[in-house]
Short mmCIF file of C-alpha atoms in Angstrom, two decimals:
data_model
loop_
_atom_site.label_atom_id
_atom_site.label_comp_id
_atom_site.label_asym_id
_atom_site.label_seq_id
_atom_site.Cartn_x
_atom_site.Cartn_y
_atom_site.Cartn_z
CA UNK H 22 96.72 181.84 49.69
CA UNK H 23 93.96 184.03 51.22
CA UNK H 24 91.72 183.62 48.04
CA UNK H 25 92.21 179.90 47.93
CA UNK H 26 90.98 179.71 51.65
CA UNK H 27 88.12 181.77 50.95
CA UNK H 28 87.25 179.98 47.74
CA UNK H 29 87.05 176.63 49.47
CA UNK H 30 85.15 178.17 52.37
CA UNK H 31 82.71 179.11 49.91
CA UNK H 32 82.88 175.53 47.54
CA UNK H 33 82.01 173.46 50.97
CA UNK H 34 79.20 175.79 52.34
CA UNK H 35 77.53 175.54 49.11
CA UNK H 36 77.93 172.10 48.86
CA UNK H 37 76.58 171.49 51.95
CA UNK H 38 73.67 173.79 51.76
CA UNK H 39 72.75 172.44 48.07
CA UNK H 40 73.62 168.78 48.13
CA UNK H 41 71.64 168.54 51.58
CA UNK H 42 72.22 166.06 54.46
CA UNK H 43 74.30 168.62 56.10
CA UNK H 44 73.31 171.55 58.65
CA UNK H 45 69.46 170.85 58.23
CA UNK H 46 69.64 167.07 59.17
CA UNK H 47 71.87 167.89 61.95
CA UNK H 48 69.28 170.49 63.44
CA UNK H 49 66.22 167.88 62.77
CA UNK H 50 68.14 165.08 64.90
CA UNK H 51 69.02 167.71 67.58
CA UNK H 52 64.98 168.67 67.65
CA UNK H 53 64.10 164.87 67.80
CA UNK H 54 66.28 163.67 70.12
CA UNK H 55 65.46 166.80 72.47
CA UNK H 56 61.74 165.65 71.68
CA UNK H 57 62.42 162.04 72.65
CA UNK H 58 64.42 163.06 76.11
CA UNK H 59 61.05 163.95 77.74
CA UNK H 60 59.47 161.15 76.69
CA UNK H 61 62.01 158.70 78.31
CA UNK H 62 62.27 160.89 81.18
CA UNK H 63 58.37 162.00 81.96
CA UNK H 64 56.67 165.30 81.41
CA UNK H 65 57.73 166.75 84.89
CA UNK H 66 58.69 170.30 83.75
CA UNK H 67 60.63 170.86 87.13
CA UNK H 68 62.98 168.05 86.30
CA UNK H 69 63.11 168.95 82.88
CA UNK H 70 64.03 172.48 83.62
CA UNK H 71 66.74 171.39 86.45
CA UNK H 72 68.26 169.49 83.39
CA UNK H 73 67.78 171.36 80.53
CA UNK H 74 71.35 172.66 79.76
CA UNK H 75 72.85 168.96 80.41
CA UNK H 76 70.05 167.74 78.12
CA UNK H 77 70.80 169.92 75.29
CA UNK H 78 74.42 169.86 75.34
CA UNK H 79 74.28 166.20 74.92
CA UNK H 80 71.64 166.23 72.20
CA UNK H 81 74.15 169.12 70.62
CA UNK H 82 77.12 166.91 71.13
CA UNK H 83 75.21 163.80 69.42
CA UNK H 84 73.77 165.83 66.37
CA UNK H 85 77.66 167.11 65.73
CA UNK H 86 78.71 163.67 65.86
CA UNK H 87 76.68 162.64 62.99
CA UNK H 88 77.88 165.35 60.67
CA UNK H 89 81.83 164.10 61.15
CA UNK H 90 82.12 162.08 58.11
CA UNK H 91 80.68 164.82 55.84
CA UNK H 92 83.92 166.58 56.54
CA UNK H 93 86.27 164.68 54.12
CA UNK H 94 84.86 161.46 53.22
CA UNK H 95 83.22 162.65 49.88
CA UNK H 96 86.32 164.78 48.84
CA UNK H 97 88.53 161.37 49.81
CA UNK H 98 86.38 159.27 47.68
CA UNK H 99 86.29 161.40 44.62
CA UNK H 100 90.11 162.07 44.62
CA UNK H 101 89.39 166.14 45.32
CA UNK H 102 91.35 165.32 48.39
CA UNK H 103 94.49 164.10 46.64
CA UNK H 104 94.32 167.20 44.41
CA UNK H 105 93.78 169.76 47.60
CA UNK H 106 97.10 168.01 49.59
CA UNK H 107 98.96 168.93 46.40
CA UNK H 108 97.69 172.65 46.45
CA UNK H 109 99.88 175.51 47.44
CA UNK H 110 97.84 176.13 50.34
CA UNK H 111 99.24 173.78 53.23
CA UNK H 112 97.07 171.00 54.23
CA UNK H 113 96.53 172.17 57.68
CA UNK H 114 94.64 175.46 56.06
CA UNK H 115 92.88 173.30 53.89
CA UNK H 116 91.55 171.69 57.15
CA UNK H 117 91.01 174.89 59.02
CA UNK H 118 88.94 175.94 56.10
CA UNK H 119 86.85 172.75 56.05
CA UNK H 120 86.56 172.54 59.91
CA UNK H 121 85.24 176.59 59.15
CA UNK H 122 82.40 175.52 56.85
CA UNK H 123 81.76 172.54 58.70
CA UNK H 124 80.78 174.99 61.68
CA UNK H 125 79.09 177.39 59.86
CA UNK H 126 76.93 174.62 58.30
CA UNK H 127 76.22 172.65 61.26
CA UNK H 128 77.70 174.29 64.66
CA UNK H 129 76.08 177.36 64.13
CA UNK H 130 72.72 175.99 63.35
CA UNK H 131 72.83 173.69 66.34
CA UNK H 132 73.68 176.89 68.34
CA UNK H 133 70.36 178.80 66.59
CA UNK H 134 68.20 176.52 67.20
CA UNK H 135 69.25 175.16 70.72
CA UNK H 136 67.14 178.14 72.42
CA UNK H 137 64.07 177.30 70.73
CA UNK H 138 64.60 173.38 71.95
CA UNK H 139 65.19 175.03 75.48
CA UNK H 140 61.69 176.51 75.75
CA UNK H 141 60.20 172.93 75.00
CA UNK H 142 62.51 171.68 77.95
CA UNK H 143 61.54 174.77 80.44
CA UNK H 144 64.91 176.17 80.70
CA UNK H 145 65.02 178.83 82.83
CA UNK H 146 64.92 182.69 81.51
CA UNK H 147 68.25 183.68 83.06
CA UNK H 148 70.04 180.41 81.54
CA UNK H 149 69.36 181.19 77.61
CA UNK H 150 72.22 183.77 77.80
CA UNK H 151 75.10 181.90 79.03
CA UNK H 152 73.77 178.56 77.43
CA UNK H 153 73.81 180.21 73.98
CA UNK H 154 77.06 182.15 74.87
CA UNK H 155 78.90 178.97 76.17
CA UNK H 156 77.83 176.73 72.79
CA UNK H 157 78.70 179.83 70.31
CA UNK H 158 82.44 179.44 72.29
CA UNK H 159 82.40 175.98 72.70
CA UNK H 160 81.21 174.53 69.32
CA UNK H 161 84.08 175.48 67.51
CA UNK H 162 85.90 172.95 69.59
CA UNK H 163 83.49 170.05 68.50
CA UNK H 164 84.43 170.42 64.76
CA UNK H 165 87.95 171.03 65.36
CA UNK H 166 88.54 167.57 67.64
CA UNK H 167 85.65 166.02 65.50
CA UNK H 168 87.94 166.59 62.25
CA UNK H 169 90.44 164.68 63.86
CA UNK H 170 88.42 161.65 64.06
CA UNK H 171 86.93 162.10 60.59
CA UNK H 172 90.45 162.41 59.33
CA UNK H 173 91.61 159.29 61.09
CA UNK H 174 88.82 157.26 59.84
CA UNK H 175 88.47 158.81 56.22
CA UNK H 176 89.76 155.59 54.72
CA UNK H 177 87.38 153.21 56.60
CA UNK H 178 84.32 152.52 55.16
CA UNK H 179 81.29 153.87 57.08
CA UNK H 180 83.98 155.27 59.38
CA UNK H 181 81.24 157.73 60.98
CA UNK H 182 80.96 155.51 63.56
CA UNK H 183 84.33 154.81 64.74
CA UNK H 184 84.89 158.39 64.20
CA UNK H 185 82.42 158.90 67.22
CA UNK H 186 83.91 156.78 69.29
CA UNK H 187 87.35 158.36 68.87
CA UNK H 188 86.06 161.61 69.45
CA UNK H 189 84.14 161.34 72.23
CA UNK H 190 86.44 161.48 75.02
CA UNK H 191 87.62 164.64 73.65
CA UNK H 192 83.96 166.31 73.98
CA UNK H 193 84.05 165.66 77.38
CA UNK H 194 85.74 168.83 78.87
CA UNK H 195 83.66 170.97 75.96
CA UNK H 196 80.41 169.35 77.74
CA UNK H 197 81.18 169.78 81.42
CA UNK H 198 82.24 173.44 81.01
CA UNK H 199 79.57 173.86 78.59
CA UNK H 200 76.85 172.66 80.99
CA UNK H 201 78.56 174.35 84.09
CA UNK H 202 78.44 177.89 82.46
CA UNK H 203 74.53 177.70 82.04
CA UNK H 204 73.74 175.76 84.91
CA UNK H 205 75.39 177.77 87.58
CA UNK H 206 72.81 180.89 87.94
CA UNK H 207 73.26 180.90 91.78
CA UNK H 208 77.07 181.71 91.26
CA UNK H 209 78.06 183.74 88.57
CA UNK H 210 81.43 183.54 89.31
CA UNK H 211 81.42 179.98 88.31
CA UNK H 212 79.45 180.56 85.06
CA UNK H 213 82.15 183.22 83.80
CA UNK H 214 85.12 180.86 84.77
CA UNK H 215 83.49 177.85 82.87
CA UNK H 216 83.03 180.37 79.95
CA UNK H 217 86.78 181.29 80.10
CA UNK H 218 87.44 177.61 80.63
CA UNK H 219 85.54 176.81 77.41
CA UNK H 220 87.23 179.26 75.35
CA UNK H 221 90.80 177.76 76.47
CA UNK H 222 89.48 174.53 75.27
CA UNK H 223 88.38 175.83 71.93
CA UNK H 224 91.73 177.40 71.45
CA UNK H 225 93.91 174.47 72.37
CA UNK H 226 91.84 172.25 70.02
CA UNK H 227 92.49 174.98 67.21
CA UNK H 228 96.41 174.23 68.28
CA UNK H 229 96.03 170.59 68.10
CA UNK H 230 93.51 169.73 65.53
CA UNK H 231 94.16 170.83 62.15
CA UNK H 232 97.94 169.73 62.93
CA UNK H 233 96.45 166.13 63.74
CA UNK H 234 94.01 166.05 61.23
CA UNK H 235 96.42 166.94 58.64
CA UNK H 236 99.05 164.45 59.37
CA UNK H 237 96.17 161.90 59.67
CA UNK H 238 95.14 162.86 56.29
CA UNK H 239 98.57 162.12 55.06
CA UNK H 240 98.37 159.07 56.51
CA UNK H 241 95.54 157.97 54.55
CA UNK H 242 96.22 159.50 51.43
CA UNK H 243 99.69 157.80 51.05
CA UNK H 244 98.71 154.61 49.42
CA UNK T 12 133.56 142.07 74.92
CA UNK T 13 130.41 143.82 74.36
CA UNK T 14 129.93 143.51 70.34
CA UNK T 15 127.98 146.79 70.60
CA UNK T 16 130.49 148.86 72.47
CA UNK T 17 132.31 150.30 69.56
CA UNK T 18 129.18 152.05 68.22
CA UNK T 19 127.69 155.24 68.98
CA UNK T 20 124.86 156.19 70.49
CA UNK T 21 122.98 156.63 67.94
CA UNK T 22 124.12 153.50 66.19
CA UNK T 23 122.73 151.44 69.08
CA UNK T 24 119.57 152.89 68.99
CA UNK T 25 119.14 152.09 65.15
CA UNK T 26 120.97 148.76 66.10
CA UNK T 27 117.80 147.95 68.40
CA UNK T 28 115.53 149.19 65.88
CA UNK T 29 116.54 145.69 64.08
CA UNK T 30 113.55 142.99 64.77
CA UNK T 31 115.89 140.44 64.43
CA UNK T 32 117.72 141.76 66.98
CA UNK T 33 114.84 142.46 69.08
CA UNK T 34 113.79 138.84 68.32
CA UNK T 35 116.70 136.85 69.64
CA UNK T 36 117.11 139.31 72.74
CA UNK T 37 113.46 139.10 73.90
CA UNK T 38 113.89 135.21 73.53
CA UNK T 39 116.18 134.93 76.13
CA UNK T 40 114.64 137.54 78.48
CA UNK T 41 111.20 136.33 78.47
CA UNK T 42 111.78 133.44 80.77
CA UNK T 43 113.71 134.84 83.40
CA UNK T 44 111.60 137.98 83.27
CA UNK T 45 108.37 135.21 83.77
CA UNK T 46 110.16 133.96 86.48
CA UNK T 47 111.24 136.76 88.62
CA UNK T 48 107.16 137.90 87.94
CA UNK T 49 106.13 134.68 89.46
CA UNK T 50 108.31 135.22 92.14
CA UNK T 51 107.29 138.40 92.89
CA UNK T 52 103.47 138.23 92.40
CA UNK T 53 103.83 135.15 94.75
CA UNK T 54 105.72 136.63 97.52
CA UNK T 55 103.12 139.71 97.37
CA UNK T 56 100.05 137.69 97.22
CA UNK T 57 101.39 135.91 100.14
CA UNK T 58 102.04 138.90 102.24
CA UNK T 59 98.68 140.75 100.93
CA UNK T 60 96.45 137.66 101.83
CA UNK T 61 97.92 136.13 104.72
CA UNK T 62 100.63 138.11 106.24
CA UNK T 63 99.07 141.77 106.59
CA UNK T 64 97.05 143.45 109.23
CA UNK T 65 93.23 144.15 108.26
CA UNK T 66 92.68 147.78 107.96
CA UNK T 67 91.00 149.32 111.40
CA UNK T 68 88.11 150.85 109.19
CA UNK T 69 87.95 148.41 105.98
CA UNK T 70 88.56 145.38 107.73
CA UNK T 71 89.50 142.21 105.23
CA UNK T 72 88.48 143.96 101.86
CA UNK T 73 91.79 146.22 102.35
CA UNK T 74 93.36 143.28 100.78
CA UNK T 75 91.35 144.43 97.59
CA UNK T 76 93.66 147.28 97.33
CA UNK T 77 97.09 145.15 96.37
CA UNK T 78 95.53 143.99 93.34
CA UNK T 79 93.62 147.36 92.43
CA UNK T 80 96.40 150.11 92.95
CA UNK T 81 98.96 148.11 91.01
CA UNK T 82 96.22 147.87 88.05
CA UNK T 83 95.82 151.28 88.07
CA UNK T 84 99.22 152.28 88.15
CA UNK T 85 99.77 149.94 85.18
CA UNK T 86 96.48 151.26 83.39
CA UNK T 87 98.16 154.73 83.45
CA UNK T 88 101.69 153.68 82.55
CA UNK T 89 100.09 151.56 79.60
CA UNK T 90 99.13 154.90 77.74
CA UNK T 91 102.51 156.33 78.72
CA UNK T 92 104.20 153.30 76.95
CA UNK T 93 102.13 153.96 74.02
CA UNK T 94 102.36 157.40 73.69
CA UNK T 95 106.05 157.65 73.84
CA UNK T 96 106.27 155.01 71.51
CA UNK T 97 103.95 156.57 69.29
CA UNK T 98 106.17 159.77 68.99
CA UNK T 99 109.18 157.74 68.43
CA UNK T 100 107.17 155.95 65.49
CA UNK T 101 105.99 158.90 64.04
CA UNK T 102 109.57 160.98 64.49
CA UNK T 103 112.10 158.52 64.04
CA UNK T 104 110.33 155.97 61.85
CA UNK T 105 111.75 153.13 64.26
CA UNK T 106 110.03 149.98 63.03
CA UNK T 107 109.63 148.32 66.56
CA UNK T 108 108.27 151.47 68.15
CA UNK T 109 105.19 150.95 65.99
CA UNK T 110 104.67 147.15 67.20
CA UNK T 111 105.10 148.29 70.84
CA UNK T 112 102.45 150.99 71.20
CA UNK T 113 100.30 148.40 69.50
CA UNK T 114 101.25 145.93 71.66
CA UNK T 115 101.36 148.07 74.59
CA UNK T 116 97.31 149.01 74.38
CA UNK T 117 95.13 145.68 74.74
CA UNK T 118 97.56 144.91 78.05
CA UNK T 119 96.94 148.58 79.29
CA UNK T 120 93.36 148.47 78.66
CA UNK T 121 93.04 145.30 80.72
CA UNK T 122 94.86 147.04 83.71
CA UNK T 123 92.60 149.66 83.12
CA UNK T 124 89.60 147.39 82.98
CA UNK T 125 91.00 145.30 86.48
CA UNK T 126 91.35 148.74 88.28
CA UNK T 127 87.73 149.74 87.22
CA UNK T 128 86.42 145.99 88.36
CA UNK T 129 88.15 145.62 91.69
CA UNK T 130 87.56 149.38 92.51
CA UNK T 131 83.81 148.33 91.86
CA UNK T 132 84.17 145.21 94.15
CA UNK T 133 85.76 147.09 96.87
CA UNK T 134 83.29 150.21 96.48
CA UNK T 135 79.93 147.75 97.06
CA UNK T 136 80.65 147.05 100.88
CA UNK T 137 82.98 150.42 101.60
CA UNK T 138 80.62 152.64 99.84
CA UNK T 139 77.26 150.90 99.74
CA UNK T 140 77.58 151.25 96.11
CA UNK T 141 79.30 149.69 92.98
CA UNK T 142 79.96 152.85 91.11
CA UNK T 143 80.25 156.09 92.24
CA UNK T 144 80.61 159.19 89.86
CA UNK T 145 83.57 160.25 91.76
CA UNK T 146 86.63 162.55 89.45
CA UNK T 147 89.09 159.32 89.84
CA UNK T 148 86.89 156.18 88.56
CA UNK T 149 85.66 158.77 85.82
CA UNK T 150 88.83 159.08 84.71
CA UNK T 151 89.60 155.66 84.81
CA UNK T 152 86.48 155.09 82.94
CA UNK T 153 87.50 157.53 79.93
CA UNK T 154 90.92 156.21 79.97
CA UNK T 155 89.43 153.24 79.03
CA UNK T 156 87.50 154.59 76.33
CA UNK T 157 90.59 156.14 74.87
CA UNK T 158 92.27 152.58 74.84
CA UNK T 159 89.13 151.08 73.18
CA UNK T 160 89.15 153.65 70.48
CA UNK T 161 92.77 153.13 69.83
CA UNK T 162 92.57 149.47 69.36
CA UNK T 163 89.29 150.01 67.48
CA UNK T 164 91.43 152.00 64.90
CA UNK T 165 93.95 149.51 64.62
CA UNK T 166 91.82 146.93 63.96
CA UNK T 167 89.97 148.73 61.51
CA UNK T 168 92.65 150.08 59.09
CA UNK T 169 94.40 146.65 57.27
CA UNK T 170 97.39 147.88 55.96
CA UNK T 171 100.02 148.12 59.26
CA UNK T 172 101.84 151.11 58.22
CA UNK T 173 98.76 153.34 57.58
CA UNK T 174 96.90 151.96 60.68
CA UNK T 175 99.93 152.86 62.55
CA UNK T 176 100.34 155.86 61.20
CA UNK T 177 96.99 156.82 62.25
CA UNK T 178 97.06 155.04 65.73
CA UNK T 179 100.49 157.23 66.59
CA UNK T 180 98.36 160.18 65.85
CA UNK T 181 95.37 159.28 67.98
CA UNK T 182 97.79 158.28 70.71
CA UNK T 183 99.52 161.84 70.86
CA UNK T 184 96.58 163.76 70.41
CA UNK T 185 94.95 161.60 73.32
CA UNK T 186 98.11 162.32 75.51
CA UNK T 187 97.74 166.18 74.82
CA UNK T 188 93.97 165.51 75.97
CA UNK T 189 94.08 163.35 78.89
CA UNK T 190 95.13 166.06 81.34
CA UNK T 191 92.82 168.53 79.92
CA UNK T 192 90.11 166.11 80.26
CA UNK T 193 91.17 164.85 83.67
CA UNK T 194 91.32 168.51 85.24
CA UNK T 195 87.84 168.90 83.49
CA UNK T 196 86.44 165.72 85.56
CA UNK T 197 87.88 166.73 88.58
CA UNK T 198 86.33 170.29 88.46
CA UNK T 199 82.77 168.76 87.35
CA UNK T 200 83.11 166.68 90.35
CA UNK T 201 84.22 169.49 93.20
CA UNK T 202 80.95 171.33 91.35
CA UNK T 203 78.62 168.59 92.16
CA UNK T 204 79.80 167.06 94.74
CA UNK T 205 80.75 167.46 98.23
CA UNK T 206 84.33 165.82 99.18
CA UNK T 207 82.67 164.07 102.28
CA UNK T 208 81.97 160.64 100.88
CA UNK T 209 85.59 160.01 100.57
CA UNK T 210 88.36 161.13 103.57
CA UNK T 211 90.02 163.83 102.49
CA UNK T 212 93.59 161.99 103.61
CA UNK T 213 93.27 158.91 104.76
CA UNK T 214 96.05 157.56 107.05
CA UNK T 215 99.29 157.69 106.10
CA UNK T 216 100.20 154.05 104.96
CA UNK T 217 101.64 151.28 107.28
CA UNK T 218 104.66 149.61 106.62
CA UNK T 219 103.15 146.34 107.07
CA UNK T 220 100.43 147.29 104.15
CA UNK T 221 103.61 149.34 101.90
CA UNK T 222 105.53 145.75 101.44
CA UNK T 223 102.89 143.55 100.22
CA UNK T 224 101.98 147.10 97.82
CA UNK T 225 105.34 147.59 96.71
CA UNK T 226 106.12 143.61 95.95
CA UNK T 227 102.53 143.39 93.99
CA UNK T 228 103.39 146.84 92.34
CA UNK T 229 106.87 145.54 91.15
CA UNK T 230 105.58 142.10 89.97
CA UNK T 231 102.95 143.29 87.82
CA UNK T 232 105.17 145.86 86.16
CA UNK T 233 107.54 143.08 85.34
CA UNK T 234 104.41 141.42 84.40
CA UNK T 235 103.33 143.94 81.95
CA UNK T 236 106.96 143.82 80.41
CA UNK T 237 106.77 140.30 79.97
CA UNK T 238 103.66 140.06 78.26
CA UNK T 239 104.47 143.17 76.04
CA UNK T 240 107.65 141.35 74.64
CA UNK T 241 105.25 138.32 74.18
CA UNK T 242 103.26 140.34 72.13
CA UNK T 243 105.50 142.27 70.48
CA UNK T 244 107.11 138.86 69.19
CA UNK T 245 103.69 137.86 68.42
CA UNK T 246 103.22 141.16 66.34
CA UNK T 247 106.59 141.01 64.36
CA UNK T 248 106.01 137.45 63.40
CA UNK T 249 102.02 138.15 62.18
CA UNK T 250 103.52 140.83 60.04
CA UNK T 251 105.89 138.35 58.41
CA UNK T 252 102.89 135.97 57.75
CA UNK T 253 101.60 138.72 56.29
CA UNK T 254 104.31 140.13 54.28
CA UNK T 255 104.94 136.16 53.15
CA UNK T 256 101.12 135.91 52.06
CA UNK T 257 101.26 138.95 50.02
CA UNK T 258 104.74 137.70 47.72
CA UNK T 259 102.53 134.48 47.84
CA UNK T 260 99.81 136.01 46.01
CA UNK T 261 101.51 137.84 43.60
CA UNK T 262 103.78 134.89 42.38
#
């Protein structure tokens, strides 16, 4: 079971890296969005520095939404998912493996890119560490809840947009706590509190996400 | 004698799962429900518009509250009905629960929308702005998003059985997440905004205002139930038509 899990993660990561359209595109989108925002708001560095954590988080959420259809779509279309659903590995763990590889190829690169984009937005020096740690803790929740949306819409043609609409409300706590962790450098206690709550949200989505996504996949596989 | 009195509780549960029985029962119930609804809302509106005092601070615009508060309650109750029915549909495969969850969603969304619009109309003269990023307003807006996502999921998956299961899972995940989202918004709001804009505790409501409010709330609830029955009947008929069409196309 452990071997099946590991090889599934390895396969998905390899597919994402080799076939492309994965993390690289998401990071590129992240970069473009962040570059677009000052063009809309104006080049005022003081203002940008003030709203930088929020801008970075929103751009990160949007970029990770873009890649949701990669989670199950291709495997559903070519029948791999049917085979996986009959394997000894429970479908819930299959979902966890796919979420893990999704996070490794999307969430993690986005988090790595975030501080560099922070430089563009005049993010103040003492906010880098809280922001990046909040993102490290929060992004798994994005992949986990995103998996539910992706699984629900897997049989819908071009379901990416619908999946985004379904999961955006569930991303709100991540956004709120993530921004609070970084922007409250006035009160360090609030920052730690926000990071703890962010961890709670991630753990909660780890409980709910795989189970719901697996149930949704089963509903969609049954024809 | 009650024809169902010899049945056990579980058997009764299943007896009501029979769509034909539901159709017969709802056929008899809709007219009286509609009548009482009209009576209650009529009386409530009369009290609300003509026979209740204007608020000493808010003036006449307090009367918006008699529509606003019941709408907000029903907007939330609609989600609870939807989530409860979804749970029953998933666990017991109760054929009517599925229909009930689907039919409740647009009604709940409409009440949610009504609450937001009336709140906005009230907010312009009171707070001087159409929209305030207050925790309750924001939560209500997010609830509306959840409704719309649920409705969108139903409409994109064609086959009712598959759509029903997917939508039920979404409603349940939503019901687990609603408290988390709500409290995160409350927390966000207290971080960003001093609560001074809103009176922390308004005067406890006078009985001259409570009577119309309760009448309206009861009337709105019955209105919700009546609409739910009408929509459920329409949905059952729609599925029958669909089944007949499928059968015809196979001939």
